[in-house]
Short mmCIF file of C-alpha atoms and ligand atoms in Angstrom, two decimals:
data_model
loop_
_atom_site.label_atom_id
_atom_site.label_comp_id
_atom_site.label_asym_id
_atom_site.label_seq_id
_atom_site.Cartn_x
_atom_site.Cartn_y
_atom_site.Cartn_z
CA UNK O 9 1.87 -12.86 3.36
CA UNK O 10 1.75 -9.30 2.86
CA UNK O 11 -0.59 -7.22 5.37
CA UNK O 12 -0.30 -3.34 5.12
CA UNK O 13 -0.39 -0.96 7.45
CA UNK O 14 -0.65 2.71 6.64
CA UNK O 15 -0.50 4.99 9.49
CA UNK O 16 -1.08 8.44 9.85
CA UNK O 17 0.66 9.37 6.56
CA UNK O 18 1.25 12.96 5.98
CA UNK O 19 3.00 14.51 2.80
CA UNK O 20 3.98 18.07 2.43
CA UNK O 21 5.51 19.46 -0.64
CA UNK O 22 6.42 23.05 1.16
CA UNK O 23 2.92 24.92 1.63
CA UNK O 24 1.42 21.93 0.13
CA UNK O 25 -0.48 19.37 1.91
CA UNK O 26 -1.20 16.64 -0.09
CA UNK O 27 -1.63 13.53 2.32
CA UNK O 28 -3.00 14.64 5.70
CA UNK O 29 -2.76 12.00 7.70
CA UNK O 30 -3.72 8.66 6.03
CA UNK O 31 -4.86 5.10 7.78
CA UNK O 32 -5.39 2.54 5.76
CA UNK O 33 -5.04 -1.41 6.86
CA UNK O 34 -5.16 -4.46 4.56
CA UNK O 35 -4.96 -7.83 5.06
CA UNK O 36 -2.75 -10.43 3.67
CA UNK O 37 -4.47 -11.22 0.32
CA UNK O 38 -6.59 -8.46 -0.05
CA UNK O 39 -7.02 -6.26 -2.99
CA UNK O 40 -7.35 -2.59 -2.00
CA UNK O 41 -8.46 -0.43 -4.57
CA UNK O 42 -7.45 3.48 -3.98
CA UNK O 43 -10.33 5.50 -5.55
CA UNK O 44 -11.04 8.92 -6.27
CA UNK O 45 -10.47 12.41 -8.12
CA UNK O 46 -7.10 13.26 -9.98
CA UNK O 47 -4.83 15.05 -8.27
CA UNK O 48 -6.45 13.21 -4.27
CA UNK O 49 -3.14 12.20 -3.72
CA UNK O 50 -3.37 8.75 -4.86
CA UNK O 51 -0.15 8.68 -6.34
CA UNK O 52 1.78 10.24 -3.97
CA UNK O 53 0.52 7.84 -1.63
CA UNK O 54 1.48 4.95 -4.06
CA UNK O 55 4.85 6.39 -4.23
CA UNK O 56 5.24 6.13 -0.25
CA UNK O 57 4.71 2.85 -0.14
CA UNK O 58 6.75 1.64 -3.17
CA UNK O 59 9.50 4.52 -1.42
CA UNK O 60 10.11 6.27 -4.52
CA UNK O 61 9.22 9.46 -2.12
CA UNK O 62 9.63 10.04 1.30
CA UNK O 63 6.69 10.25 3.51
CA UNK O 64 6.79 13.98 5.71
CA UNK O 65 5.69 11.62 8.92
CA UNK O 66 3.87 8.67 9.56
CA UNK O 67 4.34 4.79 9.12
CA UNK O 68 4.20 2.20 6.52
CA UNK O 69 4.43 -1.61 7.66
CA UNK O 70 4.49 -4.78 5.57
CA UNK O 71 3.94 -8.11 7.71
CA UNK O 72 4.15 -5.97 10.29
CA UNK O 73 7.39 -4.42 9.88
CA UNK O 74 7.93 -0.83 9.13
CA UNK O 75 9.24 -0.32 5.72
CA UNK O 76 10.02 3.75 5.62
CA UNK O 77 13.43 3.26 5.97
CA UNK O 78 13.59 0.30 3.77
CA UNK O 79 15.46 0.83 0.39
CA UNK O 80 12.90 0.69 -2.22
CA UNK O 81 14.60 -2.34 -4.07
CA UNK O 82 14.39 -4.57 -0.66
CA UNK O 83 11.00 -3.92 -0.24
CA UNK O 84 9.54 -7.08 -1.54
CA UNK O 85 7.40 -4.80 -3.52
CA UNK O 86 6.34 -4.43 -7.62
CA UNK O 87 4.60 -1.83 -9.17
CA UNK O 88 3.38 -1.15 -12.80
CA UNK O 89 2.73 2.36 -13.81
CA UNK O 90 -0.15 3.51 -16.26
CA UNK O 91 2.79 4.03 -19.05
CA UNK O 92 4.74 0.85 -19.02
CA UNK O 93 7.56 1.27 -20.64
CA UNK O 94 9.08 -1.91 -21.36
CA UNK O 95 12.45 -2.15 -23.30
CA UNK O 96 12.12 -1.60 -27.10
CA UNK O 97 15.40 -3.91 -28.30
CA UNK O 98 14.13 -6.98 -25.74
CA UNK O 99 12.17 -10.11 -26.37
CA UNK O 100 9.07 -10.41 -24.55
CA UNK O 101 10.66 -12.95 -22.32
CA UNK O 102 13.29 -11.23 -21.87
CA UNK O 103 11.54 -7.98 -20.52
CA UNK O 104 9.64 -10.37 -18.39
CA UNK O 105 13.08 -11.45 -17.13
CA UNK O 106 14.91 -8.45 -16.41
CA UNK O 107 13.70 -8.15 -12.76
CA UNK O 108 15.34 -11.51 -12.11
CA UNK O 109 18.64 -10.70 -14.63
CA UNK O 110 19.00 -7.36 -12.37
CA UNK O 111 18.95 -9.91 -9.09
CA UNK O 112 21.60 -12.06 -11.18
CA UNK O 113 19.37 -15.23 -11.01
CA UNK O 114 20.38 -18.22 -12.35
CA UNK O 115 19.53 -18.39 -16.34
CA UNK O 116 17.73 -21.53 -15.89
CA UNK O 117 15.67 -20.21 -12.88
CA UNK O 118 14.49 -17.10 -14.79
CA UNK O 119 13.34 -19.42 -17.88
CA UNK O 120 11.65 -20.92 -15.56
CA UNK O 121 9.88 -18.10 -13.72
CA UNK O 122 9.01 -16.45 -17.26
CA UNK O 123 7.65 -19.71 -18.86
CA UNK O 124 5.09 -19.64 -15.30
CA UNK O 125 4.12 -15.84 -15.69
CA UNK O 126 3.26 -16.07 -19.32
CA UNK O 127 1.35 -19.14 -18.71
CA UNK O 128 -0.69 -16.98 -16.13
CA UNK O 129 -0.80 -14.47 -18.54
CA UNK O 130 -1.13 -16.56 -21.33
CA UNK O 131 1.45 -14.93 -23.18
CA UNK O 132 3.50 -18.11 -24.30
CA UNK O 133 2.69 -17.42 -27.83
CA UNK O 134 4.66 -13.90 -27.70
CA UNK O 135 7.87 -14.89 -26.05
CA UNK O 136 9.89 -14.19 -28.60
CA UNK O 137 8.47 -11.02 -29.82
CA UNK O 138 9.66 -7.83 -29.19
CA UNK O 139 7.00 -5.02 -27.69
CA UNK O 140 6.69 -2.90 -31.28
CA UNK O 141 5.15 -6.58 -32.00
CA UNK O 142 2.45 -6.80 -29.12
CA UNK O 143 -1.09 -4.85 -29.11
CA UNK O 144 -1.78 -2.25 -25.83
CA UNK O 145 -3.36 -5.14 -23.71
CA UNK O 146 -0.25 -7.35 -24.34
CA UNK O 147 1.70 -4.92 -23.74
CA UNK O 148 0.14 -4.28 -20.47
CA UNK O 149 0.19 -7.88 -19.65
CA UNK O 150 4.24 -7.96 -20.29
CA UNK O 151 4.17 -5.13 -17.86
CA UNK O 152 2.54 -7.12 -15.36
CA UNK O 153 4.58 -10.06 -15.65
CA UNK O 154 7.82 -8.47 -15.74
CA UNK O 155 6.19 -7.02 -11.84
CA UNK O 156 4.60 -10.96 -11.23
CA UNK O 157 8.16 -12.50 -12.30
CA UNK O 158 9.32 -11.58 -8.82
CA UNK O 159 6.95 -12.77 -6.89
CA UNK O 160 6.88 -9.87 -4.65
CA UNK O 161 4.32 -9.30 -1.43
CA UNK O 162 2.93 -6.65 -2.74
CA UNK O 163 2.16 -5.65 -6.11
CA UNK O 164 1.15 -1.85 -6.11
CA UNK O 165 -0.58 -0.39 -9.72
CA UNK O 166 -1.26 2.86 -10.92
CA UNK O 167 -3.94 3.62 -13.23
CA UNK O 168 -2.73 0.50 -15.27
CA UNK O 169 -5.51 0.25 -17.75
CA UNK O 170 -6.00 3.74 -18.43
CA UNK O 171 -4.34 4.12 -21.77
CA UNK O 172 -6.82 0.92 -23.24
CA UNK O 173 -9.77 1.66 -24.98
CA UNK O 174 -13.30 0.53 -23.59
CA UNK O 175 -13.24 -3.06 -24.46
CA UNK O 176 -9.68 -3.63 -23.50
CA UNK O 177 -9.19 -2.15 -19.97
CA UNK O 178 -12.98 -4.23 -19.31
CA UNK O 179 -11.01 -7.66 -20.49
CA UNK O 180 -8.13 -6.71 -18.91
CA UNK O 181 -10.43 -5.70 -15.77
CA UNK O 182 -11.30 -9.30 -15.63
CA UNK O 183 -7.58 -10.71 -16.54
CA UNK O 184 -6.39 -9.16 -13.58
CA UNK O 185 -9.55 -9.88 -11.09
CA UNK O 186 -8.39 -13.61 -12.42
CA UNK O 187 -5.19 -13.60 -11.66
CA UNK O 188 -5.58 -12.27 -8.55
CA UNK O 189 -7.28 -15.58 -7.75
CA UNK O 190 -4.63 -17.65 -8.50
CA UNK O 191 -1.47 -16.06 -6.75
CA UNK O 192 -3.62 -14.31 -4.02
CA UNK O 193 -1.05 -11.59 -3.58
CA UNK O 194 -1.82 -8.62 -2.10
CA UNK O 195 -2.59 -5.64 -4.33
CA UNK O 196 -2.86 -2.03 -3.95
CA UNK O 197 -4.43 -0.49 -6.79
CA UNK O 198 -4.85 2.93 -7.74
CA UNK O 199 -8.00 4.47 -10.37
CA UNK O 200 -10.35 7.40 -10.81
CA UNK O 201 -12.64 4.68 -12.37
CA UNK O 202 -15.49 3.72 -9.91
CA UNK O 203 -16.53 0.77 -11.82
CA UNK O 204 -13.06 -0.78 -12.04
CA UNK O 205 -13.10 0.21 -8.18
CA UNK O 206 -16.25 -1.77 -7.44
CA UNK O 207 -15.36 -4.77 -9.86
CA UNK O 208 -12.12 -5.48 -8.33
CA UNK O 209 -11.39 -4.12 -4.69
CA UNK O 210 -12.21 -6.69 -1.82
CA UNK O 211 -11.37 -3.31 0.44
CA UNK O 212 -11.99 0.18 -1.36
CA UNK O 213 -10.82 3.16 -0.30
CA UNK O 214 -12.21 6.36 -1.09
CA UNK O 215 -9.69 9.40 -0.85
CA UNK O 216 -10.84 12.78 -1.23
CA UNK O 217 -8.41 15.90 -0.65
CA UNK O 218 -5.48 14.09 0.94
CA UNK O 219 -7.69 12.40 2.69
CA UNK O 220 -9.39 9.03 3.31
CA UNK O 221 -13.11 10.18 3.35
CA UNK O 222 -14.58 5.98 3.83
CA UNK O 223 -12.69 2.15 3.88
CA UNK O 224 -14.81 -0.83 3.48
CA UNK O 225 -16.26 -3.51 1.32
CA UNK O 226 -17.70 -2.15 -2.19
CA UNK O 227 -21.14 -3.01 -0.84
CA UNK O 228 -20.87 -1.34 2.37
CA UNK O 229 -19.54 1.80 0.77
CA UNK O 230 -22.16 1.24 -1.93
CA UNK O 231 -24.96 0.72 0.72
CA UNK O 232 -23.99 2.83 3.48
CA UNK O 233 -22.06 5.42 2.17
CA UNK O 234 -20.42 8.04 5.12
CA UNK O 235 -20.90 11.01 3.34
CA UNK O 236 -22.60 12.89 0.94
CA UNK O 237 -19.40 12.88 -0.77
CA UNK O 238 -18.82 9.16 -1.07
CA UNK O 239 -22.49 8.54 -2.22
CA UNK O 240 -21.65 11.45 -5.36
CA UNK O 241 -18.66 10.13 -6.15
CA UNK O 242 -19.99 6.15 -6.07
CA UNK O 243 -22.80 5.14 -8.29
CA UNK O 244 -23.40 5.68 -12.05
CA UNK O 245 -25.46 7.47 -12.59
CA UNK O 246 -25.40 9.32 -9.21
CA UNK O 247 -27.54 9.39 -5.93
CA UNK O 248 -30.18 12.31 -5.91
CA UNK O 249 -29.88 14.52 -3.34
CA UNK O 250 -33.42 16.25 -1.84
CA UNK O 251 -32.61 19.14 0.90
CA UNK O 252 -35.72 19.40 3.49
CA UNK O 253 -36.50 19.97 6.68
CA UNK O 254 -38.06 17.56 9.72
CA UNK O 255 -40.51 18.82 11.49
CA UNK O 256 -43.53 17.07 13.59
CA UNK O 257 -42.33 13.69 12.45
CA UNK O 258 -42.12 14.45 9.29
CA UNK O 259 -39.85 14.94 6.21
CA UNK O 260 -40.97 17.25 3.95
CA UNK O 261 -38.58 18.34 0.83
CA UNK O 262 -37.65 21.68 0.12
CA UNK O 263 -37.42 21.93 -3.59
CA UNK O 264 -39.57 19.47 -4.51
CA UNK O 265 -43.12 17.69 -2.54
CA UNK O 266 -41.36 14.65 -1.37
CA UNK O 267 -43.02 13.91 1.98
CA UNK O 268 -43.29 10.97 4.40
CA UNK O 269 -43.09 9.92 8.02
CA UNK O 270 -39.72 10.35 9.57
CA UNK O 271 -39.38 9.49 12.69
CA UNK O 272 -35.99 9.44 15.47
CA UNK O 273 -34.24 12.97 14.10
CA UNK O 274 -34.06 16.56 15.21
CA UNK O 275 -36.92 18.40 14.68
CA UNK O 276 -36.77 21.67 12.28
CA UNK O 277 -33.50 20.37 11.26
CA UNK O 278 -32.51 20.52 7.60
CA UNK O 279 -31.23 17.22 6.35
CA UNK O 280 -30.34 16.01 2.79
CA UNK O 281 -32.23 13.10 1.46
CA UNK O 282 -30.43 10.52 -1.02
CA UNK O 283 -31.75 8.51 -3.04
CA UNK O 284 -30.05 6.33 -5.94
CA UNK O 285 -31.78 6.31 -9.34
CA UNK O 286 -32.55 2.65 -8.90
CA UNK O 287 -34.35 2.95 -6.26
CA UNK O 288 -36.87 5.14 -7.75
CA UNK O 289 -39.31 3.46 -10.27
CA UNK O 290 -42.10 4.47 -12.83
CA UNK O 291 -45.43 3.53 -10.66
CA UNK O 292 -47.82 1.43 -12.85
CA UNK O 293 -51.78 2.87 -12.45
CA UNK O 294 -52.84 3.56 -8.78
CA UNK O 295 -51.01 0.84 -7.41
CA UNK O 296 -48.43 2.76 -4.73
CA UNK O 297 -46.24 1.39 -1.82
CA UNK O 298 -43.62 3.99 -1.04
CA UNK O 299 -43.80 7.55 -1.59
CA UNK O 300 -45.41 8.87 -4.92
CA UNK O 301 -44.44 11.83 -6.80
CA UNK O 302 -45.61 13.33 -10.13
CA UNK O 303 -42.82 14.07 -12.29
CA UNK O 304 -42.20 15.67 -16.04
CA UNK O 305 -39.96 13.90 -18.04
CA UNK O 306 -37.05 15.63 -19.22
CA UNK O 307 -34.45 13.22 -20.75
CA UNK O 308 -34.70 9.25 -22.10
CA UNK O 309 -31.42 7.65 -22.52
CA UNK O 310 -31.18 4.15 -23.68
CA UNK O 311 -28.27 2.44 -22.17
CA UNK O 312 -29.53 -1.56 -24.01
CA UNK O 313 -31.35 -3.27 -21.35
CA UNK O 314 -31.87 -0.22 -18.82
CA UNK O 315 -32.79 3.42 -19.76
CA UNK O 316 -31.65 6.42 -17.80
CA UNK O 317 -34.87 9.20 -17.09
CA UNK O 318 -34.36 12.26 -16.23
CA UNK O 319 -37.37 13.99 -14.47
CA UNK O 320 -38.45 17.64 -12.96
CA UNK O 321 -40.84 17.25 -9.90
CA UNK O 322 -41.59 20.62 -8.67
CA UNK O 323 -37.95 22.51 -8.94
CA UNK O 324 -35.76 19.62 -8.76
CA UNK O 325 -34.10 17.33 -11.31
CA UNK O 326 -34.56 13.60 -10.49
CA UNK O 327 -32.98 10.94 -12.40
CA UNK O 328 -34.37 7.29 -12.43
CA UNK O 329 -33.06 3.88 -14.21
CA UNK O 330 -36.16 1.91 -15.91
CA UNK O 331 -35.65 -1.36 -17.62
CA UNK O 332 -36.14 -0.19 -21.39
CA UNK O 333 -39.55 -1.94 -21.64
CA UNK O 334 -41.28 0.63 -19.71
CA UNK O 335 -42.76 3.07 -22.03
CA UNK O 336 -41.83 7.15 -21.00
CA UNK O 337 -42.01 9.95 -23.30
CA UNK O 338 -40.51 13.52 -23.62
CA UNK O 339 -42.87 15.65 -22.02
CA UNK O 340 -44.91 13.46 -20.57
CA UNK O 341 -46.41 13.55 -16.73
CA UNK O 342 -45.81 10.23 -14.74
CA UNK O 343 -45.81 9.04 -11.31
CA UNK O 344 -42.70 8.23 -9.16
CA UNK O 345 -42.45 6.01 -6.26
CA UNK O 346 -39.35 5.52 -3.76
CA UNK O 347 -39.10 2.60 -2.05
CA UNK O 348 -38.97 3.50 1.86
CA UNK O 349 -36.16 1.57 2.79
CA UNK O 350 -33.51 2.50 0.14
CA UNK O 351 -33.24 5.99 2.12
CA UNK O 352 -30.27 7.88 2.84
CA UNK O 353 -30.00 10.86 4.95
CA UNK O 354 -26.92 13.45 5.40
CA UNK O 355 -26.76 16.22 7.66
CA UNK O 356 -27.17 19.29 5.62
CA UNK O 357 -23.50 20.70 6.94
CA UNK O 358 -20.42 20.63 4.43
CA UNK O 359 -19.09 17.53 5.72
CA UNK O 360 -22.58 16.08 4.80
CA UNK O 361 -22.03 13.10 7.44
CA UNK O 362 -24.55 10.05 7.17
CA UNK O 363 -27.63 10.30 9.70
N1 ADP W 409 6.85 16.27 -6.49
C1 ADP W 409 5.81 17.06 -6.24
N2 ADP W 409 5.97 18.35 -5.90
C2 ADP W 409 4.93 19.16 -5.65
N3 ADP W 409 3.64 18.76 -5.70
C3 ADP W 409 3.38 17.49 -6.03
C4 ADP W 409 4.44 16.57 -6.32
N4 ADP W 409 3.89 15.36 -6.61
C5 ADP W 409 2.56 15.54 -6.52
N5 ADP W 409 2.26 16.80 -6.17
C6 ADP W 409 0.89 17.34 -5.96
O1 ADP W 409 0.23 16.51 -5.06
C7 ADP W 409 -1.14 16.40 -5.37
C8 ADP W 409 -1.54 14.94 -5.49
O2 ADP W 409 -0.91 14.37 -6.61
P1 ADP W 409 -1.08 12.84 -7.00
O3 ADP W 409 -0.72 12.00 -5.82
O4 ADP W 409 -0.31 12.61 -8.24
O5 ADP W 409 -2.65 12.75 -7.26
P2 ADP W 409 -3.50 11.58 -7.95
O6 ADP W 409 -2.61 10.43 -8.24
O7 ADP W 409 -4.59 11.27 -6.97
O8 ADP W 409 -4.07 12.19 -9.19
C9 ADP W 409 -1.36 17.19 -6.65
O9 ADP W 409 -1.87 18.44 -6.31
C10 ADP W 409 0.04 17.30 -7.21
O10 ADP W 409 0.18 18.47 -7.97
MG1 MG W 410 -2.09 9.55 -10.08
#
């Protein structure tokens, strides 16, 4: 068990509005990943549903009960915060058990419940250490099992892995994606990191100013992103965006001479044409399917298997993805071609809504 329900979730601190109305749903199970900028309101919300703060209006149910005016410690919920602080003078097991000690369990039913977690965790070798003891990822993973040791409905996290280096937070990516598996709880999970977003959210949630700016599977939000917002903000590197105009059936590019057949929109209308890096390639000879372009090269990044080119055609910057084999110099003049059907169009406004 454990379906959320976030409705219409406002938070005011005086002048300040920093959640504007929030829906979010989840189902039991589910791992929701809250994405987007610092300072989005991703916390705040976090805090809400954990009720460490008080929401200005709105409703939060669990399992279909509203939770707003639940005490925060008969919530049924666990959270671990980006700094863990876990308690210098106690064992590991004994941090792990704390949760349970504070609940007065039985002694015998917390050695129990620890010996479980750190299995999960495989932490059984560390038991009797004390944190000072532990690297940053084992530390993180006694943080996680002190939250797992209660077996809550929902676990709720917080930037967890952002005070790992590289290698770490990717292992511990993986360690949690894995342990999600096996207890299937449902998890709310906050990050500013898109790839962590992608990796792990069954449901992702892109926030953006207090607001929730797109919900849906990574690959929908990936392939069908609302805005011209949520394509920036998804994608590494990001989607290229080409203002132009329609007219007679046709798109033809502003800044730069992308043109082709577009059929079924307004005519004279300006529009914004997207287009992810990958979806552009290096054309080999004469041999063209979508729409060709000659480009300058500007930049050649190799990333290992994949290199990132940046490219000038006419006054706009275009950047591309080429496995490393194909052969692009600085300075150069080559030929670009987009495939037709990885298009994505935006109306020109601020909100820059799909088309
Ligand atoms: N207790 C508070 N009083 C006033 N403003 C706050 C308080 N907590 C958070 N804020 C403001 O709310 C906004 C969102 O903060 P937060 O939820 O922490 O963002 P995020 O976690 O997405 O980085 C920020 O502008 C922050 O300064
Ligand atoms: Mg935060």
């Amino acid at each position: 068990m454990g379906a959320l329900e976030i409705r219409q979730i406002k938070k005011e601190y005086g002048p300040l509005q920093v959640l504007k109305g929030v829906d979010i749903s989840l189902d039991a199970g589910g791992f929701l990943v809250l994405l987007g900028s610092s300072g989005c309101g991703k916390s705040t919300l976090l805090s809400i549903i954990a009720g460490l703060a008080e929401p200005t209006s709105g409703d939060v149910q669990l399992d279909g009960r509203s939770i707003v005016s639940v005490h925060p410690k008969d919530r049924d919920i666990a959270m671990v915060f980006q700094s863990y602080a876990l308690y210098p003078n106690l064992s590991v097991a004994r941090n792990i058990a704390f949760p349970l000690e504070m609940r007065n369990v039985a002694r015998a039913d917390q050695e129990k419940a620890v010996a479980e977690v750190a299995k999960l965790l495989r932490i059984e070798s560390l038991l009797d250490r004390k944190p000072a003891q532990l690297s940053g990822g084992q530390r993180q993973r006694v943080a996680i099992g002190r939250a797992l040791v209660r077996k809550p409905k929902l676990f709720l996290f917080d930037e967890p892995l952002s005070n790992l280096d590289a290698r770490l937070r990717s292992e511990m990516r993986h360690e949690i994606k894995r342990l999600h598996g096996m207890i299937g709880t449902t998890i709310v999970y906050v990050t500013h990191d898109q790839v962590e977003a992608m990796t792990l959210a069954t449901q992702l949630v892109l926030m953006h100013n207090g607001q929730v700016e797109q919900q849906g599977t990574p690959s929908e939000i990936y392939d069908r992103p609302r805005t011209m917002l949520v394509a920036d903000f998804v994608g590494s590197p990001p989607m290229n965006f080409i203002t132009g105009k329609v007219s007679s059936g046709r798109f033809r590019g502003a800044t730069c001479p992308v043109e082709f057949d577009y059929a079924g929109h307004r005519e004279s209308s300006d529009i914004v044409l997207g287009v992810r890096p990958e979806a552009i390639s290096v054309a080999v000879d004469s041999q063209t399917s979508g729409i060709d372009l000659n480009a300058v090269v500007n930049l050649v990044e190799l990333t290992g298997p994949e290199q990132l080119i940046s490219t000038r055609v006419g006054g706009q910057e275009l950047m591309l993805t080429a496995p490393a084999s194909v052969d692009v110099k600085l300075g150069q003049t080559i030929k670009l071609s987009i495939a037709p059907q990885n298009l994505h169009f935006f109306d020109s406004s601020a909100e820059g809504v799909r088309l």
